[in-house]
Amino acid sequence: MTDFKSEEYGVLQKLMDILFASRKRVDKVDLLLLGEVHDIHPDLMELINNIPPGSYDREKLANQINSAVSGRGWGMVYGTVE
């Protein structure tokens, strides 16, 4: 397990903040497009791609992302989201 912070640490939180700045619900597609626009690390794009399709409020999307991050042991590398 890796215990260092990547240069990409916190990127997922920034994406969440952007997505939910003016909306209560977003689709997975919104997250994918935002990730592509910001040219995020391929590991993070893979993580986003594996989130089930659907419409999410902030809490549910955060749970999905955090579950995927934790499942890969990337919490200390890329960070979790709120």
PDB file of C-alpha atoms in Angstrom:
ATOM      1  CA  MET A   1       0.000   0.000   0.000  1.00  0.00           C
ATOM      2  CA  THR A   2       1.290   3.432  -0.916  1.00  0.00           C
ATOM      3  CA  ASP A   3       1.403   6.110   1.772  1.00  0.00           C
ATOM      4  CA  PHE A   4       2.434   9.224  -0.128  1.00  0.00           C
ATOM      5  CA  LYS A   5       0.305  12.013  -1.537  1.00  0.00           C
ATOM      6  CA  SER A   6       0.192  12.251  -5.299  1.00  0.00           C
ATOM      7  CA  GLU A   7       0.391  15.552  -7.146  1.00  0.00           C
ATOM      8  CA  GLU A   8      -3.254  14.752  -7.941  1.00  0.00           C
ATOM      9  CA  TYR A   9      -4.200  14.642  -4.242  1.00  0.00           C
ATOM     10  CA  GLY A  10      -7.444  16.575  -3.748  1.00  0.00           C
ATOM     11  CA  VAL A  11      -8.426  16.632  -7.429  1.00  0.00           C
ATOM     12  CA  LEU A  12     -11.520  14.527  -6.789  1.00  0.00           C
ATOM     13  CA  GLN A  13     -12.639  16.982  -4.090  1.00  0.00           C
ATOM     14  CA  LYS A  14     -12.173  19.875  -6.505  1.00  0.00           C
ATOM     15  CA  LEU A  15     -14.310  18.090  -9.091  1.00  0.00           C
ATOM     16  CA  MET A  16     -17.018  17.521  -6.483  1.00  0.00           C
ATOM     17  CA  ASP A  17     -16.953  21.182  -5.473  1.00  0.00           C
ATOM     18  CA  ILE A  18     -17.270  22.288  -9.097  1.00  0.00           C
ATOM     19  CA  LEU A  19     -20.062  19.820  -9.874  1.00  0.00           C
ATOM     20  CA  PHE A  20     -22.175  20.733  -6.869  1.00  0.00           C
ATOM     21  CA  ALA A  21     -21.484  24.477  -6.797  1.00  0.00           C
ATOM     22  CA  SER A  22     -24.832  25.231  -8.395  1.00  0.00           C
ATOM     23  CA  ARG A  23     -26.653  21.886  -8.594  1.00  0.00           C
ATOM     24  CA  LYS A  24     -28.202  19.424  -6.176  1.00  0.00           C
ATOM     25  CA  ARG A  25     -27.925  16.391  -8.509  1.00  0.00           C
ATOM     26  CA  VAL A  26     -25.472  15.358 -11.198  1.00  0.00           C
ATOM     27  CA  ASP A  27     -25.144  12.434 -13.571  1.00  0.00           C
ATOM     28  CA  LYS A  28     -22.111  10.217 -13.851  1.00  0.00           C
ATOM     29  CA  VAL A  29     -21.652  11.669 -17.341  1.00  0.00           C
ATOM     30  CA  ASP A  30     -21.197  15.132 -15.795  1.00  0.00           C
ATOM     31  CA  LEU A  31     -18.369  13.782 -13.651  1.00  0.00           C
ATOM     32  CA  LEU A  32     -16.760  12.002 -16.606  1.00  0.00           C
ATOM     33  CA  LEU A  33     -16.871  15.100 -18.778  1.00  0.00           C
ATOM     34  CA  LEU A  34     -15.458  17.286 -16.032  1.00  0.00           C
ATOM     35  CA  GLY A  35     -12.647  14.803 -15.466  1.00  0.00           C
ATOM     36  CA  GLU A  36     -11.821  14.851 -19.164  1.00  0.00           C
ATOM     37  CA  VAL A  37     -11.922  18.639 -19.374  1.00  0.00           C
ATOM     38  CA  HIS A  38      -9.510  18.879 -16.440  1.00  0.00           C
ATOM     39  CA  ASP A  39      -7.329  16.110 -17.899  1.00  0.00           C
ATOM     40  CA  ILE A  40      -7.126  14.260 -14.593  1.00  0.00           C
ATOM     41  CA  HIS A  41      -4.766  11.353 -13.948  1.00  0.00           C
ATOM     42  CA  PRO A  42      -5.685   8.098 -15.759  1.00  0.00           C
ATOM     43  CA  ASP A  43      -6.075   6.290 -12.402  1.00  0.00           C
ATOM     44  CA  LEU A  44      -8.766   8.768 -11.396  1.00  0.00           C
ATOM     45  CA  MET A  45     -10.500   8.523 -14.769  1.00  0.00           C
ATOM     46  CA  GLU A  46     -10.555   4.733 -14.391  1.00  0.00           C
ATOM     47  CA  LEU A  47     -12.079   5.147 -10.950  1.00  0.00           C
ATOM     48  CA  ILE A  48     -14.774   7.480 -12.313  1.00  0.00           C
ATOM     49  CA  ASN A  49     -15.479   5.135 -15.210  1.00  0.00           C
ATOM     50  CA  ASN A  50     -16.214   2.335 -12.738  1.00  0.00           C
ATOM     51  CA  ILE A  51     -18.866   4.292 -10.850  1.00  0.00           C
ATOM     52  CA  PRO A  52     -22.322   2.935 -11.721  1.00  0.00           C
ATOM     53  CA  PRO A  53     -24.335   5.085 -14.128  1.00  0.00           C
ATOM     54  CA  GLY A  54     -27.044   7.215 -12.648  1.00  0.00           C
ATOM     55  CA  SER A  55     -28.037  10.482 -11.073  1.00  0.00           C
ATOM     56  CA  TYR A  56     -26.450  11.367  -7.736  1.00  0.00           C
ATOM     57  CA  ASP A  57     -26.813  13.892  -4.961  1.00  0.00           C
ATOM     58  CA  ARG A  58     -23.569  14.967  -3.321  1.00  0.00           C
ATOM     59  CA  GLU A  59     -23.704  12.456  -0.467  1.00  0.00           C
ATOM     60  CA  LYS A  60     -24.372   9.451  -2.695  1.00  0.00           C
ATOM     61  CA  LEU A  61     -21.677  10.401  -5.205  1.00  0.00           C
ATOM     62  CA  ALA A  62     -19.185  11.009  -2.399  1.00  0.00           C
ATOM     63  CA  ASN A  63     -20.001   7.557  -1.008  1.00  0.00           C
ATOM     64  CA  GLN A  64     -19.455   5.957  -4.419  1.00  0.00           C
ATOM     65  CA  ILE A  65     -16.151   7.752  -4.986  1.00  0.00           C
ATOM     66  CA  ASN A  66     -14.876   7.110  -1.455  1.00  0.00           C
ATOM     67  CA  SER A  67     -15.798   3.451  -1.713  1.00  0.00           C
ATOM     68  CA  ALA A  68     -13.852   3.143  -4.972  1.00  0.00           C
ATOM     69  CA  VAL A  69     -10.872   5.074  -3.592  1.00  0.00           C
ATOM     70  CA  SER A  70     -10.789   2.984  -0.421  1.00  0.00           C
ATOM     71  CA  GLY A  71     -11.221  -0.258  -2.321  1.00  0.00           C
ATOM     72  CA  ARG A  72      -8.044   0.497  -4.247  1.00  0.00           C
ATOM     73  CA  GLY A  73      -6.146   1.703  -1.187  1.00  0.00           C
ATOM     74  CA  TRP A  74      -5.762   5.159  -2.731  1.00  0.00           C
ATOM     75  CA  GLY A  75      -7.135   7.281   0.125  1.00  0.00           C
ATOM     76  CA  MET A  76      -3.713   8.531   1.174  1.00  0.00           C
ATOM     77  CA  VAL A  77      -2.588   8.945  -2.444  1.00  0.00           C
ATOM     78  CA  TYR A  78      -5.524  10.790  -4.016  1.00  0.00           C
ATOM     79  CA  GLY A  79      -7.693  11.716  -1.044  1.00  0.00           C
ATOM     80  CA  THR A  80     -11.357  11.178  -0.328  1.00  0.00           C
ATOM     81  CA  VAL A  81     -14.265  13.542  -0.912  1.00  0.00           C
ATOM     82  CA  GLU A  82     -17.090  15.210   1.013  1.00  0.00           C
TER      83      GLU A  82
END
